[in-house]
XYZ file of C-alpha atoms in Angstrom:
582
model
C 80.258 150.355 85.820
C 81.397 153.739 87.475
C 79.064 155.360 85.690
C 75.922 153.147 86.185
C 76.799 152.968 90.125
C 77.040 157.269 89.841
C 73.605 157.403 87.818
C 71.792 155.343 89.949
C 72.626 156.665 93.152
C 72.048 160.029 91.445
C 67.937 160.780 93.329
C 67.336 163.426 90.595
C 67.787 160.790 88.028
C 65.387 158.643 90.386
C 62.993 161.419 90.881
C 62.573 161.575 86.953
C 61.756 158.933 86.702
C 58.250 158.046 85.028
C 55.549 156.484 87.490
C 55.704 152.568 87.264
C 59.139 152.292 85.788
C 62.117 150.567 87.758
C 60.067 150.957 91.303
C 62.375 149.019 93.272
C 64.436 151.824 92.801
C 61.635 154.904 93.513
C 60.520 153.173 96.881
C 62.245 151.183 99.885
C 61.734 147.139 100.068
C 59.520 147.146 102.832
C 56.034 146.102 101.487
C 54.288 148.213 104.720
C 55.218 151.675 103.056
C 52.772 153.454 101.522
C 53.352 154.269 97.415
C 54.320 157.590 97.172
C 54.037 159.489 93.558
C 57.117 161.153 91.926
C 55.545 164.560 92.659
C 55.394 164.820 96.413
C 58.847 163.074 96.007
C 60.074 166.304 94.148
C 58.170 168.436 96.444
C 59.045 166.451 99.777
C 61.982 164.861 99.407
C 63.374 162.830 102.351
C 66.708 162.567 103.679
C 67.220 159.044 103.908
C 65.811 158.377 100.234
C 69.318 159.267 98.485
C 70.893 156.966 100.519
C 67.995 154.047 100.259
C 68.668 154.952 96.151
C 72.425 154.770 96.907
C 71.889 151.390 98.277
C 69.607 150.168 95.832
C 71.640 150.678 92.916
C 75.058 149.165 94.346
C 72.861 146.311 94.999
C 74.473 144.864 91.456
C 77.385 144.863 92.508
C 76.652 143.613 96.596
C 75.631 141.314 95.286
C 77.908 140.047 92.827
C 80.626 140.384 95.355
C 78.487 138.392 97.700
C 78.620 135.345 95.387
C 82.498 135.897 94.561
C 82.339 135.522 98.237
C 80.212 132.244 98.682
C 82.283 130.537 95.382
C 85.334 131.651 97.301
C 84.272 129.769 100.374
C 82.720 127.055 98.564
C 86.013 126.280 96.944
C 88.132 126.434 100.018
C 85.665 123.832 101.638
C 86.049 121.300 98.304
C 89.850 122.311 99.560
C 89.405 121.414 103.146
C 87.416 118.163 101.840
C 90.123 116.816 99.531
C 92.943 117.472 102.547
C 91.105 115.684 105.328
C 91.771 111.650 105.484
C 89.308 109.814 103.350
C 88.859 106.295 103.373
C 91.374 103.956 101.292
C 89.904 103.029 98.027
C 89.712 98.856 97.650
C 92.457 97.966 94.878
C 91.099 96.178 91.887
C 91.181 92.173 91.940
C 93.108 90.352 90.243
C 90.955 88.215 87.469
C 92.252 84.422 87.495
C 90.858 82.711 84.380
C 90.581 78.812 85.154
C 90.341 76.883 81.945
C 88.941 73.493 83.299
C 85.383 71.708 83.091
C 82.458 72.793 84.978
C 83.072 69.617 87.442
C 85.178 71.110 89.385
C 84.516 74.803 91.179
C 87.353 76.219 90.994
C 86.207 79.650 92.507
C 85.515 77.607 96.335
C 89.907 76.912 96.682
C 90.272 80.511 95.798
C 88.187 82.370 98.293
C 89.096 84.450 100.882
C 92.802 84.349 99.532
C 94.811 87.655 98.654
C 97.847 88.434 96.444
C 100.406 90.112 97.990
C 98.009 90.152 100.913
C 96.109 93.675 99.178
C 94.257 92.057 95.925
C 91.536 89.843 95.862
C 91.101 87.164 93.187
C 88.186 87.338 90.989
C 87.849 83.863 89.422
C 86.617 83.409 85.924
C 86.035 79.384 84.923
C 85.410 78.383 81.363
C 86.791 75.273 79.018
C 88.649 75.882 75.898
C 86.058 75.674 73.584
C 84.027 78.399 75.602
C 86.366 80.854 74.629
C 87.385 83.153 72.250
C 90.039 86.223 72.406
C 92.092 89.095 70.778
C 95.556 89.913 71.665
C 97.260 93.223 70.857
C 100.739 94.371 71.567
C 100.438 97.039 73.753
C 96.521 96.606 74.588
C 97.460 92.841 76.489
C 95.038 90.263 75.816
C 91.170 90.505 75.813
C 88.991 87.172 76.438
C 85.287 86.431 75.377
C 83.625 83.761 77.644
C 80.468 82.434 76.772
C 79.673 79.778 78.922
C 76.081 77.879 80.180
C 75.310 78.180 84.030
C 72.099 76.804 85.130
C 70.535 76.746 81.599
C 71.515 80.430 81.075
C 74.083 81.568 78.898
C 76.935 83.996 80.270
C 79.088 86.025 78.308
C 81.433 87.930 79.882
C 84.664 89.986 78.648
C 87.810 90.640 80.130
C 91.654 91.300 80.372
C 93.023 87.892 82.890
C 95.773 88.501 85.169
C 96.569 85.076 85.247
C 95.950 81.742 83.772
C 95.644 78.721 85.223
C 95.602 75.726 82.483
C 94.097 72.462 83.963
C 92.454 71.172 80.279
C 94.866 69.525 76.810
C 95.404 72.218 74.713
C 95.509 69.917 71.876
C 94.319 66.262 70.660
C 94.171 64.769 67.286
C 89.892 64.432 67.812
C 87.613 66.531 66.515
C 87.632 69.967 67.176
C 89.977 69.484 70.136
C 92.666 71.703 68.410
C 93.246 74.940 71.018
C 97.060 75.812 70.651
C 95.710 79.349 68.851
C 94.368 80.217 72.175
C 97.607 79.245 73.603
C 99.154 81.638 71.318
C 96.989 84.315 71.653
C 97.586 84.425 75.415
C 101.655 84.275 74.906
C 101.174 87.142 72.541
C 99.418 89.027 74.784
C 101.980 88.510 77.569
C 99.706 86.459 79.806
C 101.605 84.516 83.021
C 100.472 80.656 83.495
C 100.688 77.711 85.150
C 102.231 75.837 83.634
C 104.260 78.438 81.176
C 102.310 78.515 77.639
C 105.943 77.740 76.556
C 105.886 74.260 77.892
C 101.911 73.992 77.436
C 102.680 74.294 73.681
C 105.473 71.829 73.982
C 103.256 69.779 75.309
C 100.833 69.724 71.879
C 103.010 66.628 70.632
C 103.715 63.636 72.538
C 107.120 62.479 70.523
C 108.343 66.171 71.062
C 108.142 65.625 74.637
C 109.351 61.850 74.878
C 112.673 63.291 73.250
C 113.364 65.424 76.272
C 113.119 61.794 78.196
C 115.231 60.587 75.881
C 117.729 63.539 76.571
C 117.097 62.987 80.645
C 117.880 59.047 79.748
C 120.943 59.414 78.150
C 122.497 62.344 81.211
C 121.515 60.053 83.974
C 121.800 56.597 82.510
C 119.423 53.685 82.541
C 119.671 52.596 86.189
C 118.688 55.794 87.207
C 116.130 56.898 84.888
C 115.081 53.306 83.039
C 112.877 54.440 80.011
C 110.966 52.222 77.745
C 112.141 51.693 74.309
C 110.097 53.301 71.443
C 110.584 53.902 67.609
C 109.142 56.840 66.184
C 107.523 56.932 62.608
C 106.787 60.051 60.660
C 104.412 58.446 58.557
C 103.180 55.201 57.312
C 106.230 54.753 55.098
C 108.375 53.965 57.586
C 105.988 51.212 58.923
C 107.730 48.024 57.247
C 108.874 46.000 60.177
C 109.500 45.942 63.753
C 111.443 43.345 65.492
C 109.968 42.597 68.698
C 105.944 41.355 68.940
C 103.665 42.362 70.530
C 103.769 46.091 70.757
C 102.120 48.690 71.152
C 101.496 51.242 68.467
C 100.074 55.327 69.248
C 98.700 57.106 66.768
C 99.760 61.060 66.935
C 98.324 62.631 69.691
C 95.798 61.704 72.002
C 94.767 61.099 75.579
C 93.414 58.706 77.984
C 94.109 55.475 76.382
C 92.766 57.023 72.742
C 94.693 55.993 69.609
C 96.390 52.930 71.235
C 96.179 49.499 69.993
C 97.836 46.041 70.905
C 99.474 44.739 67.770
C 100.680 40.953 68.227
C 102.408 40.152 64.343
C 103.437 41.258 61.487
C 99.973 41.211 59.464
C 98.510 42.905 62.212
C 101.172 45.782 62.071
C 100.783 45.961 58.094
C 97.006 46.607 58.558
C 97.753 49.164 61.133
C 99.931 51.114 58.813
C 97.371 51.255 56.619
C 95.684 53.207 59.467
C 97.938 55.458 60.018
C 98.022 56.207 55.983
C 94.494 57.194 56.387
C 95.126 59.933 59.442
C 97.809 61.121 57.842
C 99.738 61.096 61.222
C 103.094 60.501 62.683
C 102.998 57.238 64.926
C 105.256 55.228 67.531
C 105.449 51.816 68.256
C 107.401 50.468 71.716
C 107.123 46.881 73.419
C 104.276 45.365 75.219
C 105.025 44.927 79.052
C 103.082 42.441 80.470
C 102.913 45.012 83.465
C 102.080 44.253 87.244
C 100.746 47.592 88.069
C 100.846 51.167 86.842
C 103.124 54.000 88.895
C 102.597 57.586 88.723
C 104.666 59.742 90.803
C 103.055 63.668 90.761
C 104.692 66.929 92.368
C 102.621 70.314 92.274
C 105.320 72.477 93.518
C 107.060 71.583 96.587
C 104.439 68.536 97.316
C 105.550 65.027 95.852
C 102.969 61.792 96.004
C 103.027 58.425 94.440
C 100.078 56.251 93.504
C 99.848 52.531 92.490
C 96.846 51.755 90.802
C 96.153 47.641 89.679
C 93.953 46.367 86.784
C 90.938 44.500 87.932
C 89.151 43.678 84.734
C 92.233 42.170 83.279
C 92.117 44.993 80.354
C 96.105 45.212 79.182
C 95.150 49.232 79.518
C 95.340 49.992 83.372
C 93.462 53.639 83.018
C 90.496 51.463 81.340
C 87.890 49.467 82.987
C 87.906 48.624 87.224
C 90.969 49.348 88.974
C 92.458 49.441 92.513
C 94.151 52.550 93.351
C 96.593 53.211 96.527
C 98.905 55.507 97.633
C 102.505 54.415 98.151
C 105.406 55.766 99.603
C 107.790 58.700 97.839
C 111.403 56.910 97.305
C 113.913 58.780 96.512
C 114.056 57.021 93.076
C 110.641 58.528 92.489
C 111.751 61.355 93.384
C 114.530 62.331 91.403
C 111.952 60.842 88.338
C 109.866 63.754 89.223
C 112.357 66.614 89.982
C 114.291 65.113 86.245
C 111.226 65.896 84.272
C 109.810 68.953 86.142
C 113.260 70.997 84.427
C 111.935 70.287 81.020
C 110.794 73.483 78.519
C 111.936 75.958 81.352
C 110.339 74.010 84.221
C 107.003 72.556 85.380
C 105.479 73.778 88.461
C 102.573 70.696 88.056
C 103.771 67.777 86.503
C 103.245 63.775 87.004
C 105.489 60.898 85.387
C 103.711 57.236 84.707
C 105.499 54.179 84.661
C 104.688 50.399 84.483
C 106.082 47.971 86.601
C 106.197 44.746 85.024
C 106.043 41.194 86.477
C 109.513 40.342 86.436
C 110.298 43.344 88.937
C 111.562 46.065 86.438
C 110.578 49.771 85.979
C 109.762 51.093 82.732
C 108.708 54.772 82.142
C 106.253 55.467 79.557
C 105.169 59.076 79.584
C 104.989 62.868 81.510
C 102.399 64.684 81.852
C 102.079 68.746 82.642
C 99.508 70.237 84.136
C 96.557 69.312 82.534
C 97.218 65.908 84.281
C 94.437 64.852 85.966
C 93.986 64.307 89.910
C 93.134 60.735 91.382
C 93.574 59.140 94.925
C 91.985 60.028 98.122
C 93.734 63.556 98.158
C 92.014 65.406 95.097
C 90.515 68.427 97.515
C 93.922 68.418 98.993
C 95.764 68.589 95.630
C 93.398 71.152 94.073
C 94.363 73.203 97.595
C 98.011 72.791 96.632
C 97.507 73.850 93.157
C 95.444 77.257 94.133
C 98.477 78.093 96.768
C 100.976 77.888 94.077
C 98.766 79.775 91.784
C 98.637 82.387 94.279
C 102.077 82.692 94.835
C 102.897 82.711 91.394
C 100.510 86.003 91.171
C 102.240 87.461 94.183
C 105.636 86.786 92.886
C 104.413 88.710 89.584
C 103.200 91.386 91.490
C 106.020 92.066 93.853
C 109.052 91.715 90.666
C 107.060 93.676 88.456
C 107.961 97.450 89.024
C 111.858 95.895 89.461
C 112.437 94.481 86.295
C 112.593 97.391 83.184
C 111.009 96.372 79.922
C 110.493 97.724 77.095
C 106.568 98.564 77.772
C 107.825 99.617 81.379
C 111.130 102.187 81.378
C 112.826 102.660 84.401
C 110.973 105.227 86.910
C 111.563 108.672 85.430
C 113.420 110.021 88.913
C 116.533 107.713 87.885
C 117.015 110.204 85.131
C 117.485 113.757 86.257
C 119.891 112.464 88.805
C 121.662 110.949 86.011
C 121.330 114.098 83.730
C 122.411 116.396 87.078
C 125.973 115.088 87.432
C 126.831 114.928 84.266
C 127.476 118.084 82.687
C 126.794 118.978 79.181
C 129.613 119.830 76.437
C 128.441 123.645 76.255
C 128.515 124.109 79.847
C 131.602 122.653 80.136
C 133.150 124.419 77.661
C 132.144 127.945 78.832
C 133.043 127.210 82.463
C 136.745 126.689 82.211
C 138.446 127.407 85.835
C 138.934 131.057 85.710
C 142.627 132.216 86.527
C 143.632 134.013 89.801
C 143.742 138.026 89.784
C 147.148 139.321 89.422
C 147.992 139.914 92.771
C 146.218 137.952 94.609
C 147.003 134.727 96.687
C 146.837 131.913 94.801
C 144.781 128.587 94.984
C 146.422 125.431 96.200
C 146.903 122.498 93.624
C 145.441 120.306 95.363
C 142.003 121.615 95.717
C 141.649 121.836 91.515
C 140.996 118.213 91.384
C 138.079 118.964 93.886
C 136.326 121.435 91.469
C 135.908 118.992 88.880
C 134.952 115.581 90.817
C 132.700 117.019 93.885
C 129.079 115.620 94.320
C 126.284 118.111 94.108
C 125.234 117.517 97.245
C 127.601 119.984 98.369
C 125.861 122.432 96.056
C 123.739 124.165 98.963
C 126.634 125.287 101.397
C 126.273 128.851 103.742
C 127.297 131.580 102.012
C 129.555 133.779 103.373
C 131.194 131.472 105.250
C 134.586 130.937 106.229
C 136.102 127.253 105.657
C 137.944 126.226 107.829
C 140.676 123.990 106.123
C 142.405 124.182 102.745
C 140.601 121.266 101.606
C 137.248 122.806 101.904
C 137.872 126.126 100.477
C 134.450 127.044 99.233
C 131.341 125.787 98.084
C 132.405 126.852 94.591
C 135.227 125.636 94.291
C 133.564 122.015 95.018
C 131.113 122.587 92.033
C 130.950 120.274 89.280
C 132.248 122.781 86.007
C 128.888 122.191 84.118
C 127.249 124.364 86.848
C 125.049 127.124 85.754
C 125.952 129.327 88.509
C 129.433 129.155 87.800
C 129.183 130.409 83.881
C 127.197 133.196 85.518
C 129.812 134.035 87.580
C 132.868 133.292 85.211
C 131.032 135.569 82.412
C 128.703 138.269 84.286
C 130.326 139.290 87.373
C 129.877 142.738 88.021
C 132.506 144.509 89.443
C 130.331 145.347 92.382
C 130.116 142.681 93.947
C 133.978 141.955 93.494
C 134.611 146.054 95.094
C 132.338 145.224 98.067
C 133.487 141.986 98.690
C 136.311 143.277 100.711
C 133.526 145.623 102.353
C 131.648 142.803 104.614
C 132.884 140.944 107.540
C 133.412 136.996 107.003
C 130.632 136.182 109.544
C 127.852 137.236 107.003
C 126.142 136.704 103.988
C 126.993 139.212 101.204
C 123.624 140.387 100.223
C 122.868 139.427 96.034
C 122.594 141.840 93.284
C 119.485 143.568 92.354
C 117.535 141.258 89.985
C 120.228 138.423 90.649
C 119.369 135.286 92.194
C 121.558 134.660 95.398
C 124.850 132.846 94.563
C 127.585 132.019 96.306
C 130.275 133.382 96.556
C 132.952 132.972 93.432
C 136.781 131.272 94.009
C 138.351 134.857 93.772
C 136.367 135.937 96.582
C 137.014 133.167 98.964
C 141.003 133.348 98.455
C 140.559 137.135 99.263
C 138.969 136.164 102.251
C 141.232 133.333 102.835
C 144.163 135.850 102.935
C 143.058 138.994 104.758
C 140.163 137.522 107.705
C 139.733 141.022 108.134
C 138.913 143.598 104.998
C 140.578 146.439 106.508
C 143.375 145.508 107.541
C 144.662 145.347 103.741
C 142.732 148.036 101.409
C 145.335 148.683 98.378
C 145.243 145.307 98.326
C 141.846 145.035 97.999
C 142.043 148.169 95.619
C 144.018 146.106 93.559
C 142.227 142.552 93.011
C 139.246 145.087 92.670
C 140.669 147.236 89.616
C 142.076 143.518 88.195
C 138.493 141.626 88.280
C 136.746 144.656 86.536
C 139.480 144.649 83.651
C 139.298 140.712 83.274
C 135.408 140.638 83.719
C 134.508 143.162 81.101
C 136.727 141.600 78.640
C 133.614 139.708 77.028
C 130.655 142.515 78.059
C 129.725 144.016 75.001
C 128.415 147.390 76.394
C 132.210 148.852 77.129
C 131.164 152.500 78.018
C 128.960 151.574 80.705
C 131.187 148.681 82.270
C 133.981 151.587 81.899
C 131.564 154.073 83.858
C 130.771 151.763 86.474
C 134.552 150.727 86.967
C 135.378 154.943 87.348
C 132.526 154.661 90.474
C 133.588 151.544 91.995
C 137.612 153.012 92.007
C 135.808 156.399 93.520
C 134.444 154.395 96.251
C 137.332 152.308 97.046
C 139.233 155.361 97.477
C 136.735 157.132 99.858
C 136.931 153.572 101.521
C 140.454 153.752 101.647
C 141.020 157.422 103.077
C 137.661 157.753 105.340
C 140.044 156.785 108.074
């Protein structure tokens, strides 16, 4: 590059130049100058045309350094731009999936509500048999929704946050059978309402009358009074019963499905036969020639208890015309609803039907989780109440979710160097055994030994130079935990320099460090010199002498003798001028 920028500006080399050839060179940049041949520019040449060459052919490199100059600036702008306040990025929403019919819209309850007061809810509504999904271990669980709006088919793909269940996972009809979806979402670690543990529970009706049972026999008829029923794992068992009528259920099924009124003994033989043929589990319990129906519901904290009255006469109260009324919360009702919502882990939604028959008695019949469904005059109130606990369920799972360590999720990684800090490693503490005192010098207190060993390393970063002022705080090396790295410096590499010119410097400031030496403090053999003479000349033999004793005890382990031995013979030399310049 020299050589071009030394050619170029060269107006010989210029001059020779043929006509034609590299004219922005041979001739100035203004376009009003008239073209002048290379002859009269050998025969006339003018002053400033060296210089207009000179300029011309450092215009390379002008110009390169100009755009060094403009990247330069251009960088230190995108520099300027990331420092200065820009505006906060929205945080992703969390996606709800709703798994209900398309009756009920459950996006309306949901709007303009927040978790944790930052994340808005992004509600995705589809049945069971609209979707389809893949869980992985690490991956969480992804969820295929194809669903019809308006005539047009949507298919959408996603990872929910949350799940809220409001359809039966499971019934023995025709391709009503969902409890792999329930799976899939506990596999992929996905957070209901209720839990898919008690939503999978929930798949068999005699699994979950056996937790009444279990309530029945803790608090005792009066208190809980459930209906008797005799369970049947298959037709087999279906020889006799002793009381007539009753009612017989065939495995399980909802809203009245699969139960028939059986009023003798033929009639109960032709029903086994029935059961043969679904190849089915089945329970039988007594006809109650009821009054009225009960159910008592609770969606979280919120308890309500409906009556509802047959009008067509139908022994089934859920089937044909009937009168429906709110009634008032007892504390007997109560402590029905509160018994069952402890089931499988707990139910945040549940509801618990009973019939109350005509001769003034309470029987209960059956619980139901949240797929229960919502009747009265208070359904927009209820489905209000269910999207508040939803929502506090999320923000519960957001808030405990960076407290809690899992195996997916270690503790924060700041926990550990702390951890690793204070607790020295078996080399370290092996090399950095307490050193012994000088011969000759003052020796350490006991008590401050202890101290060494057991200080915090907060106490690390302590002046240096300075003089404590109580035996307890000697130095800040002495209160340095023995795995220190400083300290095996010190306890192996000491130079005898620092140790002769430690005596040389007031208390009041710093000893300078050693060339190509980080700053350290100072060592426990300097602070007891310090300790015992506050000033260095009032003692110099003395010093002489812990000087001569820490260069024989610190080059005991340097491998280069003749040089420690060399520098020894000029640190004595300058003690001695030291010690007769007065």
């Amino acid at each position: 590059m020299n050589f071009l920028r030394r050619r170029l500006s060269d107006s010989s080399f210029v001059a020779n130049l043929p006509n034609g050839y590299m004219m922005d060179l041979q001739r100035p940049d203004n376009s009003t100058s008239s073209p002048v041949s290379p002859a009269m520019e050998r025969k006339h040449p003018q002053p400033p045309q060296p210089s207009q060459s000179s300029s011309t052919g450092t215009s390379i490199f002008s110009s390169i350094s100009s755009a060094m100059k403009q990247t330069t600036q251009a960088a230190a702008g995108l520099i300027d731009h990331s420092t200065s306040p820009t505006p906060p990025v929205a945080p992703k929403p969390k996606i709800l999936l709703v798994i209900d019919d398309a009756h009920t819209e459950w996006a309306k309850y949901f709007q303009g509500k927040k978790v944790n007061g930052e994340f808005d809810i992004r509600v995705e509504q589809a049945e069971f048999s609209e979707l389809n999904l893949a869980a992985y271990v690490t991956g969480g669980c992804m969820v295929d929704m194809q669903v019809m709006r308006n005539g047009t088919k949507v298919v959408r793909s996603f990872k929910p946050d949350f799940v809220l269940i409001r359809q039966h996972a499971y019934s023995m009809a025709l391709g009503e059978d969902f409890r792999s979806l329930i799976i899939g979402l506990q596999y992929g670690g996905i957070h209901t309402v209720n839990s898919l543990y008690s939503i999978y529970n929930f798949c068999s009706k005699p699994w979950v009358f056996s937790q009444l049972i279990k309530i029945f026999n803790s608090l005792g008829p009066e208190k809980f009074p459930l209906v008797e029923q005799t369970f049947f794992p298959s037709h087999k068992q279906m020889v006799t019963t002793p009381n007539f009528p009753v009612v017989v259920k065939l495995g399980h099924a909802h809203a009245g499905m699969g139960k028939v009124k059986v009023e003798n003994q033929h009639d109960f033989r032709d029903m086994a036969s029935i059961v043969a043929m679904a190849r089915t589990y089945a329970t039988a319990e007594p006809f109650i020639d009821s009054k009225y129906d009960i159910r008592i519901q609770k969606i979280g904290n919120n308890y309500k208890a409906y009556m509802r009255t047959s009008i067509s006469g139908n022994w089934k109260a859920n089937t044909g015309s009937a009168m429906l009324e709110q009634i008032a919360m007892t504390e007997r009702y109560r402590l029905w609803a509160d018994a069952c919502a402890e089931m499988f882990g707990g139910l945040d939604i549940c509801a618990v039907k009973a019939v109350h028959s005509k001769d003034g008695k309470d029987y209960i019949i059956e619980v139901m989780d949240s797929s229960m469904p919502l009747i009265g005059e208070h359904v927009e109130e209820d489905r209000q109440l269910i999207a508040d606990l939803v929502v506090s369920k999320m923000t519960q799972l957001v808030t405990t979710a960076g407290s809690t360590p899992s195996p997916l999720r270690p503790w924060p990684p700041q926990v550990q160097p702390q951890s690793v800090k204070t607790q020295p490693g078996p080399q370290l503490a092996q090399l950095s055994q307490p050193r012994p005192p000088p011969q000759g010098g003052p020796r350490q207190p006991q008590a401050s030994q202890p101290t060494r060993t057991n200080a915090p390393p907060q106490q690390r970063l302590s002046p240096q130079g300075q003089q404590p002022q109580s035996p307890m705080s000697t130095s800040p090396q002495q209160q340095r935990s023995p795995g220190s790295p400083q300290q095996v410096r010190s306890a192996t590499g000491s130079s005898p320099v620092q140790a002769s010119k430690a005596g040389m410097f007031p208390p009041q400031q710093p000893r300078p460090p050693a060339q190509g030496r980080a700053p350290s403090q100072p060592s426990p053999t300097e602070t007891s010199k310090q300790q015992a003479n506050p000033h260095p000349h009032l003692n110099k033999s003395q010093s002489l002498t812990n000087t001569f004793s820490l260069s024989e005890s610190s080059q005991r382990g340097n491998p280069n003798e003749d040089e420690a031995k060399a520098e020894t013979i000029r640190n004595l030399r300058k003690s001695f001028a030291s010690l007769f310049s007065d």
